[in-house]
mmCIF file with all atom_site columns, C-alpha atoms in Angstrom:
data_model
loop_
_atom_site.group_PDB
_atom_site.id
_atom_site.type_symbol
_atom_site.label_atom_id
_atom_site.label_alt_id
_atom_site.label_comp_id
_atom_site.label_asym_id
_atom_site.label_entity_id
_atom_site.label_seq_id
_atom_site.pdbx_PDB_ins_code
_atom_site.Cartn_x
_atom_site.Cartn_y
_atom_site.Cartn_z
_atom_site.occupancy
_atom_site.B_iso_or_equiv
_atom_site.pdbx_formal_charge
_atom_site.auth_seq_id
_atom_site.auth_comp_id
_atom_site.auth_asym_id
_atom_site.auth_atom_id
_atom_site.pdbx_PDB_model_num
ATOM 1   C CA . MET L 1 1   ? 14.444 6.898  32.124 1.00 80.00 ? 1   MET L CA 1
ATOM 2   C CA . ALA L 1 2   ? 14.363 10.528 33.046 1.00 91.00 ? 2   ALA L CA 1
ATOM 3   C CA . PRO L 1 3   ? 12.808 13.008 30.164 1.00 97.00 ? 3   PRO L CA 1
ATOM 4   C CA . ILE L 1 4   ? 15.506 15.180 28.577 1.00 97.00 ? 4   ILE L CA 1
ATOM 5   C CA . VAL L 1 5   ? 15.436 18.376 27.143 1.00 98.00 ? 5   VAL L CA 1
ATOM 6   C CA . TRP L 1 6   ? 17.467 19.743 24.436 1.00 98.00 ? 6   TRP L CA 1
ATOM 7   C CA . GLN L 1 7   ? 17.548 23.501 23.377 1.00 97.00 ? 7   GLN L CA 1
ATOM 8   C CA . ALA L 1 8   ? 18.528 24.166 19.470 1.00 96.00 ? 8   ALA L CA 1
ATOM 9   C CA . THR L 1 9   ? 21.393 26.746 19.262 1.00 95.00 ? 9   THR L CA 1
ATOM 10  C CA . ARG L 1 10  ? 21.120 27.590 15.590 1.00 90.00 ? 10  ARG L CA 1
ATOM 11  C CA . TRP L 1 11  ? 17.289 28.455 15.366 1.00 89.00 ? 11  TRP L CA 1
ATOM 12  C CA . PRO L 1 12  ? 14.663 28.755 17.972 1.00 93.00 ? 12  PRO L CA 1
ATOM 13  C CA . ALA L 1 13  ? 13.401 25.269 19.111 1.00 96.00 ? 13  ALA L CA 1
ATOM 14  C CA . THR L 1 14  ? 13.102 23.384 22.409 1.00 98.00 ? 14  THR L CA 1
ATOM 15  C CA . GLU L 1 15  ? 12.400 19.614 22.381 1.00 98.00 ? 15  GLU L CA 1
ATOM 16  C CA . TYR L 1 16  ? 11.088 17.354 24.849 1.00 98.00 ? 16  TYR L CA 1
ATOM 17  C CA . PHE L 1 17  ? 12.123 13.950 24.799 1.00 98.00 ? 17  PHE L CA 1
ATOM 18  C CA . GLU L 1 18  ? 11.515 10.351 26.700 1.00 98.00 ? 18  GLU L CA 1
ATOM 19  C CA . LEU L 1 19  ? 12.311 7.056  25.683 1.00 97.00 ? 19  LEU L CA 1
ATOM 20  C CA . GLU L 1 20  ? 10.214 4.458  26.894 1.00 96.00 ? 20  GLU L CA 1
ATOM 21  C CA . HIS L 1 21  ? 11.328 0.784  27.254 1.00 93.00 ? 21  HIS L CA 1
ATOM 22  C CA . LEU L 1 22  ? 8.826  -2.080 27.009 1.00 92.00 ? 22  LEU L CA 1
ATOM 23  C CA . GLU L 1 23  ? 9.159  -5.643 26.845 1.00 89.00 ? 23  GLU L CA 1
ATOM 24  C CA . HIS L 1 24  ? 10.231 -6.375 23.570 1.00 91.00 ? 24  HIS L CA 1
ATOM 25  C CA . GLN L 1 25  ? 10.831 -2.667 22.197 1.00 95.00 ? 25  GLN L CA 1
ATOM 26  C CA . SER L 1 26  ? 11.376 0.648  22.979 1.00 97.00 ? 26  SER L CA 1
ATOM 27  C CA . VAL L 1 27  ? 9.395  3.792  22.030 1.00 98.00 ? 27  VAL L CA 1
ATOM 28  C CA . ALA L 1 28  ? 11.474 7.181  21.626 1.00 98.00 ? 28  ALA L CA 1
ATOM 29  C CA . LYS L 1 29  ? 8.881  10.392 21.596 1.00 98.00 ? 29  LYS L CA 1
ATOM 30  C CA . GLY L 1 30  ? 9.889  13.795 21.211 1.00 98.00 ? 30  GLY L CA 1
ATOM 31  C CA . ASN L 1 31  ? 7.805  16.958 20.955 1.00 98.00 ? 31  ASN L CA 1
ATOM 32  C CA . ILE L 1 32  ? 9.698  19.844 19.389 1.00 98.00 ? 32  ILE L CA 1
ATOM 33  C CA . THR L 1 33  ? 8.398  23.520 19.450 1.00 97.00 ? 33  THR L CA 1
ATOM 34  C CA . GLY L 1 34  ? 10.070 26.770 17.796 1.00 94.00 ? 34  GLY L CA 1
ATOM 35  C CA . PHE L 1 35  ? 10.031 28.512 14.523 1.00 88.00 ? 35  PHE L CA 1
ATOM 36  C CA . ALA L 1 36  ? 11.467 28.686 11.446 1.00 82.00 ? 36  ALA L CA 1
ATOM 37  C CA . GLU L 1 37  ? 10.997 31.521 8.502  1.00 81.00 ? 37  GLU L CA 1
ATOM 38  C CA . ASN L 1 38  ? 8.690  33.246 10.886 1.00 83.00 ? 38  ASN L CA 1
ATOM 39  C CA . THR L 1 39  ? 6.207  30.215 11.061 1.00 84.00 ? 39  THR L CA 1
ATOM 40  C CA . PRO L 1 40  ? 5.916  28.707 14.676 1.00 91.00 ? 40  PRO L CA 1
ATOM 41  C CA . PHE L 1 41  ? 5.866  25.073 14.440 1.00 92.00 ? 41  PHE L CA 1
ATOM 42  C CA . SER L 1 42  ? 4.974  22.014 16.873 1.00 96.00 ? 42  SER L CA 1
ATOM 43  C CA . ILE L 1 43  ? 6.272  18.792 15.920 1.00 97.00 ? 43  ILE L CA 1
ATOM 44  C CA . HIS L 1 44  ? 5.699  15.265 17.805 1.00 98.00 ? 44  HIS L CA 1
ATOM 45  C CA . TYR L 1 45  ? 7.297  12.221 16.333 1.00 98.00 ? 45  TYR L CA 1
ATOM 46  C CA . GLU L 1 46  ? 7.528  8.247  17.845 1.00 98.00 ? 46  GLU L CA 1
ATOM 47  C CA . ILE L 1 47  ? 9.862  5.882  16.853 1.00 98.00 ? 47  ILE L CA 1
ATOM 48  C CA . ALA L 1 48  ? 9.320  2.165  17.670 1.00 98.00 ? 48  ALA L CA 1
ATOM 49  C CA . ILE L 1 49  ? 12.822 0.435  18.194 1.00 98.00 ? 49  ILE L CA 1
ATOM 50  C CA . THR L 1 50  ? 13.393 -3.323 18.244 1.00 97.00 ? 50  THR L CA 1
ATOM 51  C CA . ALA L 1 51  ? 15.499 -4.655 21.544 1.00 95.00 ? 51  ALA L CA 1
ATOM 52  C CA . GLU L 1 52  ? 18.531 -4.907 18.691 1.00 95.00 ? 52  GLU L CA 1
ATOM 53  C CA . TRP L 1 53  ? 17.980 -1.016 18.074 1.00 96.00 ? 53  TRP L CA 1
ATOM 54  C CA . LYS L 1 54  ? 16.376 -1.230 15.011 1.00 97.00 ? 54  LYS L CA 1
ATOM 55  C CA . VAL L 1 55  ? 13.666 1.202  13.674 1.00 98.00 ? 55  VAL L CA 1
ATOM 56  C CA . SER L 1 56  ? 10.553 -0.852 12.958 1.00 98.00 ? 56  SER L CA 1
ATOM 57  C CA . SER L 1 57  ? 8.403  2.474  12.612 1.00 98.00 ? 57  SER L CA 1
ATOM 58  C CA . PHE L 1 58  ? 8.554  6.132  12.898 1.00 98.00 ? 58  PHE L CA 1
ATOM 59  C CA . HIS L 1 59  ? 5.341  8.567  12.953 1.00 98.00 ? 59  HIS L CA 1
ATOM 60  C CA . VAL L 1 60  ? 5.868  12.409 12.845 1.00 98.00 ? 60  VAL L CA 1
ATOM 61  C CA . LYS L 1 61  ? 3.050  14.959 12.971 1.00 97.00 ? 61  LYS L CA 1
ATOM 62  C CA . LEU L 1 62  ? 3.550  18.581 12.367 1.00 95.00 ? 62  LEU L CA 1
ATOM 63  C CA . GLN L 1 63  ? 0.635  20.629 14.206 1.00 91.00 ? 63  GLN L CA 1
ATOM 64  C CA . GLY L 1 64  ? -0.390 24.018 12.827 1.00 79.00 ? 64  GLY L CA 1
ATOM 65  C CA . LYS L 1 65  ? -2.198 25.913 10.356 1.00 79.00 ? 65  LYS L CA 1
ATOM 66  C CA . GLU L 1 66  ? -1.028 23.550 7.454  1.00 85.00 ? 66  GLU L CA 1
ATOM 67  C CA . PRO L 1 67  ? -0.837 20.353 9.466  1.00 92.00 ? 67  PRO L CA 1
ATOM 68  C CA . MET L 1 68  ? 1.482  17.223 8.034  1.00 94.00 ? 68  MET L CA 1
ATOM 69  C CA . GLU L 1 69  ? 1.889  13.736 9.065  1.00 96.00 ? 69  GLU L CA 1
ATOM 70  C CA . LEU L 1 70  ? 4.371  10.775 8.080  1.00 97.00 ? 70  LEU L CA 1
ATOM 71  C CA . LYS L 1 71  ? 4.157  7.189  8.990  1.00 98.00 ? 71  LYS L CA 1
ATOM 72  C CA . LEU L 1 72  ? 6.839  4.699  7.585  1.00 98.00 ? 72  LEU L CA 1
ATOM 73  C CA . THR L 1 73  ? 7.234  1.163  8.633  1.00 98.00 ? 73  THR L CA 1
ATOM 74  C CA . SER L 1 74  ? 10.435 -1.196 8.126  1.00 98.00 ? 74  SER L CA 1
ATOM 75  C CA . ASP L 1 75  ? 10.770 -4.877 7.421  1.00 98.00 ? 75  ASP L CA 1
ATOM 76  C CA . LEU L 1 76  ? 14.027 -4.571 9.787  1.00 97.00 ? 76  LEU L CA 1
ATOM 77  C CA . HIS L 1 77  ? 16.048 -5.446 6.302  1.00 96.00 ? 77  HIS L CA 1
ATOM 78  C CA . GLY L 1 78  ? 16.627 -1.901 4.865  1.00 96.00 ? 78  GLY L CA 1
ATOM 79  C CA . HIS L 1 79  ? 13.299 -1.604 3.229  1.00 98.00 ? 79  HIS L CA 1
ATOM 80  C CA . TRP L 1 80  ? 10.283 0.979  3.794  1.00 98.00 ? 80  TRP L CA 1
ATOM 81  C CA . PHE L 1 81  ? 6.601  1.111  3.465  1.00 98.00 ? 81  PHE L CA 1
ATOM 82  C CA . ASP L 1 82  ? 4.261  3.892  3.822  1.00 97.00 ? 82  ASP L CA 1
ATOM 83  C CA . LYS L 1 83  ? 0.858  3.691  5.493  1.00 93.00 ? 83  LYS L CA 1
ATOM 84  C CA . GLU L 1 84  ? -0.688 1.731  2.669  1.00 95.00 ? 84  GLU L CA 1
ATOM 85  C CA . GLY L 1 85  ? 1.937  -0.784 2.543  1.00 96.00 ? 85  GLY L CA 1
ATOM 86  C CA . ASN L 1 86  ? 3.831  0.384  -0.505 1.00 97.00 ? 86  ASN L CA 1
ATOM 87  C CA . HIS L 1 87  ? 7.394  -0.077 -0.795 1.00 98.00 ? 87  HIS L CA 1
ATOM 88  C CA . ILE L 1 88  ? 9.629  2.912  -1.062 1.00 97.00 ? 88  ILE L CA 1
ATOM 89  C CA . ASP L 1 89  ? 12.843 1.739  -2.993 1.00 96.00 ? 89  ASP L CA 1
ATOM 90  C CA . ALA L 1 90  ? 14.434 5.086  -2.866 1.00 97.00 ? 90  ALA L CA 1
ATOM 91  C CA . PHE L 1 91  ? 15.164 4.201  0.775  1.00 98.00 ? 91  PHE L CA 1
ATOM 92  C CA . ASP L 1 92  ? 16.508 0.496  0.331  1.00 97.00 ? 92  ASP L CA 1
ATOM 93  C CA . ASP L 1 93  ? 19.441 -0.016 2.410  1.00 96.00 ? 93  ASP L CA 1
ATOM 94  C CA . CYS L 1 94  ? 18.663 2.393  4.807  1.00 97.00 ? 94  CYS L CA 1
ATOM 95  C CA . ILE L 1 95  ? 18.261 0.608  8.503  1.00 96.00 ? 95  ILE L CA 1
ATOM 96  C CA . ASP L 1 96  ? 18.232 3.800  10.416 1.00 96.00 ? 96  ASP L CA 1
ATOM 97  C CA . ILE L 1 97  ? 16.505 7.106  10.168 1.00 98.00 ? 97  ILE L CA 1
ATOM 98  C CA . ASP L 1 98  ? 17.675 10.824 11.027 1.00 97.00 ? 98  ASP L CA 1
ATOM 99  C CA . ILE L 1 99  ? 15.316 13.289 11.651 1.00 97.00 ? 99  ILE L CA 1
ATOM 100 C CA . SER L 1 100 ? 16.816 16.731 11.186 1.00 94.00 ? 100 SER L CA 1
ATOM 101 C CA . LEU L 1 101 ? 15.263 18.731 14.261 1.00 95.00 ? 101 LEU L CA 1
ATOM 102 C CA . THR L 1 102 ? 16.489 15.997 17.043 1.00 97.00 ? 102 THR L CA 1
ATOM 103 C CA . PRO L 1 103 ? 20.044 14.813 18.269 1.00 97.00 ? 103 PRO L CA 1
ATOM 104 C CA . PHE L 1 104 ? 18.213 11.589 19.387 1.00 98.00 ? 104 PHE L CA 1
ATOM 105 C CA . THR L 1 105 ? 18.233 10.170 15.842 1.00 97.00 ? 105 THR L CA 1
ATOM 106 C CA . ASN L 1 106 ? 22.251 9.982  16.554 1.00 97.00 ? 106 ASN L CA 1
ATOM 107 C CA . THR L 1 107 ? 21.686 7.508  19.013 1.00 96.00 ? 107 THR L CA 1
ATOM 108 C CA . LEU L 1 108 ? 20.202 4.845  16.588 1.00 97.00 ? 108 LEU L CA 1
ATOM 109 C CA . PRO L 1 109 ? 23.449 3.361  14.954 1.00 97.00 ? 109 PRO L CA 1
ATOM 110 C CA . VAL L 1 110 ? 25.435 4.041  17.856 1.00 96.00 ? 110 VAL L CA 1
ATOM 111 C CA . ARG L 1 111 ? 23.098 1.884  20.029 1.00 95.00 ? 111 ARG L CA 1
ATOM 112 C CA . ARG L 1 112 ? 22.542 -0.431 17.148 1.00 96.00 ? 112 ARG L CA 1
ATOM 113 C CA . MET L 1 113 ? 26.317 -1.441 15.906 1.00 96.00 ? 113 MET L CA 1
ATOM 114 C CA . HIS L 1 114 ? 29.372 -2.571 17.550 1.00 95.00 ? 114 HIS L CA 1
ATOM 115 C CA . PHE L 1 115 ? 32.224 -0.152 17.054 1.00 97.00 ? 115 PHE L CA 1
ATOM 116 C CA . ASP L 1 116 ? 35.807 -0.735 17.979 1.00 97.00 ? 116 ASP L CA 1
ATOM 117 C CA . LEU L 1 117 ? 37.958 2.459  18.963 1.00 97.00 ? 117 LEU L CA 1
ATOM 118 C CA . ASN L 1 118 ? 38.845 4.600  15.880 1.00 98.00 ? 118 ASN L CA 1
ATOM 119 C CA . GLU L 1 119 ? 36.752 2.309  13.649 1.00 97.00 ? 119 GLU L CA 1
ATOM 120 C CA . LYS L 1 120 ? 34.743 4.437  10.860 1.00 98.00 ? 120 LYS L CA 1
ATOM 121 C CA . LYS L 1 121 ? 31.358 2.949  9.517  1.00 97.00 ? 121 LYS L CA 1
ATOM 122 C CA . THR L 1 122 ? 29.560 3.995  6.509  1.00 97.00 ? 122 THR L CA 1
ATOM 123 C CA . LEU L 1 123 ? 25.594 4.258  6.718  1.00 97.00 ? 123 LEU L CA 1
ATOM 124 C CA . ASN L 1 124 ? 22.926 5.046  4.201  1.00 97.00 ? 124 ASN L CA 1
ATOM 125 C CA . MET L 1 125 ? 20.383 7.066  6.413  1.00 97.00 ? 125 MET L CA 1
ATOM 126 C CA . LEU L 1 126 ? 16.450 7.888  5.762  1.00 98.00 ? 126 LEU L CA 1
ATOM 127 C CA . TYR L 1 127 ? 16.925 11.440 6.348  1.00 97.00 ? 127 TYR L CA 1
ATOM 128 C CA . ILE L 1 128 ? 13.525 13.346 7.154  1.00 97.00 ? 128 ILE L CA 1
ATOM 129 C CA . ARG L 1 129 ? 14.312 17.173 6.991  1.00 95.00 ? 129 ARG L CA 1
ATOM 130 C CA . LEU L 1 130 ? 11.715 19.297 9.099  1.00 92.00 ? 130 LEU L CA 1
ATOM 131 C CA . PRO L 1 131 ? 9.425  21.111 9.073  1.00 89.00 ? 131 PRO L CA 1
ATOM 132 C CA . GLU L 1 132 ? 9.472  20.726 5.531  1.00 90.00 ? 132 GLU L CA 1
ATOM 133 C CA . PHE L 1 133 ? 8.758  17.208 5.451  1.00 94.00 ? 133 PHE L CA 1
ATOM 134 C CA . GLU L 1 134 ? 11.601 16.255 2.764  1.00 95.00 ? 134 GLU L CA 1
ATOM 135 C CA . LEU L 1 135 ? 12.902 12.818 2.720  1.00 97.00 ? 135 LEU L CA 1
ATOM 136 C CA . GLN L 1 136 ? 16.261 11.522 1.123  1.00 96.00 ? 136 GLN L CA 1
ATOM 137 C CA . LYS L 1 137 ? 18.760 9.126  1.285  1.00 97.00 ? 137 LYS L CA 1
ATOM 138 C CA . VAL L 1 138 ? 22.136 10.217 2.753  1.00 97.00 ? 138 VAL L CA 1
ATOM 139 C CA . GLU L 1 139 ? 25.354 8.880  3.430  1.00 97.00 ? 139 GLU L CA 1
ATOM 140 C CA . GLN L 1 140 ? 26.923 9.229  6.798  1.00 97.00 ? 140 GLN L CA 1
ATOM 141 C CA . HIS L 1 141 ? 29.890 7.949  8.895  1.00 98.00 ? 141 HIS L CA 1
ATOM 142 C CA . TYR L 1 142 ? 30.065 7.423  12.571 1.00 98.00 ? 142 TYR L CA 1
ATOM 143 C CA . THR L 1 143 ? 33.682 6.871  14.076 1.00 98.00 ? 143 THR L CA 1
ATOM 144 C CA . LYS L 1 144 ? 34.048 5.853  17.705 1.00 98.00 ? 144 LYS L CA 1
ATOM 145 C CA . LEU L 1 145 ? 36.809 8.328  19.303 1.00 98.00 ? 145 LEU L CA 1
ATOM 146 C CA . ASP L 1 146 ? 36.522 7.120  22.760 1.00 96.00 ? 146 ASP L CA 1
ATOM 147 C CA . ASP L 1 147 ? 33.669 5.197  24.783 1.00 94.00 ? 147 ASP L CA 1
ATOM 148 C CA . ARG L 1 148 ? 31.224 8.286  24.855 1.00 96.00 ? 148 ARG L CA 1
ATOM 149 C CA . MET L 1 149 ? 32.570 10.272 21.922 1.00 98.00 ? 149 MET L CA 1
ATOM 150 C CA . TYR L 1 150 ? 32.018 9.692  18.213 1.00 98.00 ? 150 TYR L CA 1
ATOM 151 C CA . LEU L 1 151 ? 32.656 11.800 14.977 1.00 98.00 ? 151 LEU L CA 1
ATOM 152 C CA . TYR L 1 152 ? 29.649 12.477 12.712 1.00 97.00 ? 152 TYR L CA 1
ATOM 153 C CA . GLU L 1 153 ? 30.124 12.939 9.187  1.00 97.00 ? 153 GLU L CA 1
ATOM 154 C CA . ASN L 1 154 ? 27.714 13.678 6.349  1.00 95.00 ? 154 ASN L CA 1
ATOM 155 C CA . ALA L 1 155 ? 29.179 12.619 3.030  1.00 93.00 ? 155 ALA L CA 1
ATOM 156 C CA . ASP L 1 156 ? 26.577 14.520 1.135  1.00 86.00 ? 156 ASP L CA 1
ATOM 157 C CA . SER L 1 157 ? 26.918 17.949 2.814  1.00 90.00 ? 157 SER L CA 1
ATOM 158 C CA . GLY L 1 158 ? 30.379 17.679 4.163  1.00 91.00 ? 158 GLY L CA 1
ATOM 159 C CA . PHE L 1 159 ? 29.251 18.638 7.863  1.00 94.00 ? 159 PHE L CA 1
ATOM 160 C CA . SER L 1 160 ? 31.003 16.933 10.640 1.00 96.00 ? 160 SER L CA 1
ATOM 161 C CA . ALA L 1 161 ? 30.708 16.904 14.391 1.00 96.00 ? 161 ALA L CA 1
ATOM 162 C CA . GLU L 1 162 ? 32.577 15.299 17.401 1.00 97.00 ? 162 GLU L CA 1
ATOM 163 C CA . ILE L 1 163 ? 29.403 14.436 19.523 1.00 97.00 ? 163 ILE L CA 1
ATOM 164 C CA . PRO L 1 164 ? 29.319 13.298 23.289 1.00 97.00 ? 164 PRO L CA 1
ATOM 165 C CA . PHE L 1 165 ? 26.933 10.551 24.592 1.00 97.00 ? 165 PHE L CA 1
ATOM 166 C CA . ASP L 1 166 ? 25.959 10.117 27.839 1.00 96.00 ? 166 ASP L CA 1
ATOM 167 C CA . GLU L 1 167 ? 26.053 6.468  29.904 1.00 94.00 ? 167 GLU L CA 1
ATOM 168 C CA . HIS L 1 168 ? 22.665 5.478  27.927 1.00 92.00 ? 168 HIS L CA 1
ATOM 169 C CA . ALA L 1 169 ? 24.189 6.423  24.516 1.00 92.00 ? 169 ALA L CA 1
ATOM 170 C CA . LEU L 1 170 ? 21.856 9.425  24.076 1.00 95.00 ? 170 LEU L CA 1
ATOM 171 C CA . VAL L 1 171 ? 23.472 12.614 22.785 1.00 95.00 ? 171 VAL L CA 1
ATOM 172 C CA . LYS L 1 172 ? 24.465 15.220 25.463 1.00 94.00 ? 172 LYS L CA 1
ATOM 173 C CA . ASP L 1 173 ? 25.363 18.133 23.326 1.00 92.00 ? 173 ASP L CA 1
ATOM 174 C CA . TYR L 1 174 ? 25.623 18.245 19.825 1.00 93.00 ? 174 TYR L CA 1
ATOM 175 C CA . PRO L 1 175 ? 28.134 21.014 19.543 1.00 92.00 ? 175 PRO L CA 1
ATOM 176 C CA . GLY L 1 176 ? 27.092 24.225 18.118 1.00 91.00 ? 176 GLY L CA 1
ATOM 177 C CA . ILE L 1 177 ? 23.474 22.781 17.028 1.00 94.00 ? 177 ILE L CA 1
ATOM 178 C CA . PHE L 1 178 ? 21.679 21.186 20.249 1.00 96.00 ? 178 PHE L CA 1
ATOM 179 C CA . LYS L 1 179 ? 22.579 21.897 23.918 1.00 96.00 ? 179 LYS L CA 1
ATOM 180 C CA . ARG L 1 180 ? 20.927 19.276 26.673 1.00 97.00 ? 180 ARG L CA 1
ATOM 181 C CA . ILE L 1 181 ? 19.311 21.709 29.458 1.00 95.00 ? 181 ILE L CA 1
ATOM 182 C CA . TYR L 1 182 ? 17.550 18.812 31.516 1.00 95.00 ? 182 TYR L CA 1
#
């Protein structure tokens, strides 16, 4: 699959993204560069995804003056563990993740779950707010509007958007937030 480049439209940032399909899993890799609050950042993430589109692990690394790193693994049944193997019960029932600075993670529930037309599904998400590295459990809704359009709703913030996907179920544009430029 060819690489994708998304440009953020609300803040100065660009992401170079690749999805690599291996024998029994896929690996999503993104490099996001930009700046927030007059501080430049460079973030690299890797997400290991099973053939059923469940996240088995993710690794996020911030480079710069104050580097940060986060790596969590999942048992694929809604339980998350830190790099020492400690269970993090605050994220129980979260199958999918949502990384704030990339539109890619919207693909995860769309690919993992079957949706009928106009069907709305409620999901608990492990939300990773970057570049702050703040983690929280949030409730999100996805509704299939047509074969390549979904309504996304964040139950906690009230934010919603109609998101178009391409033939691979990857976000084309995220209205008002990200624009695919390659």
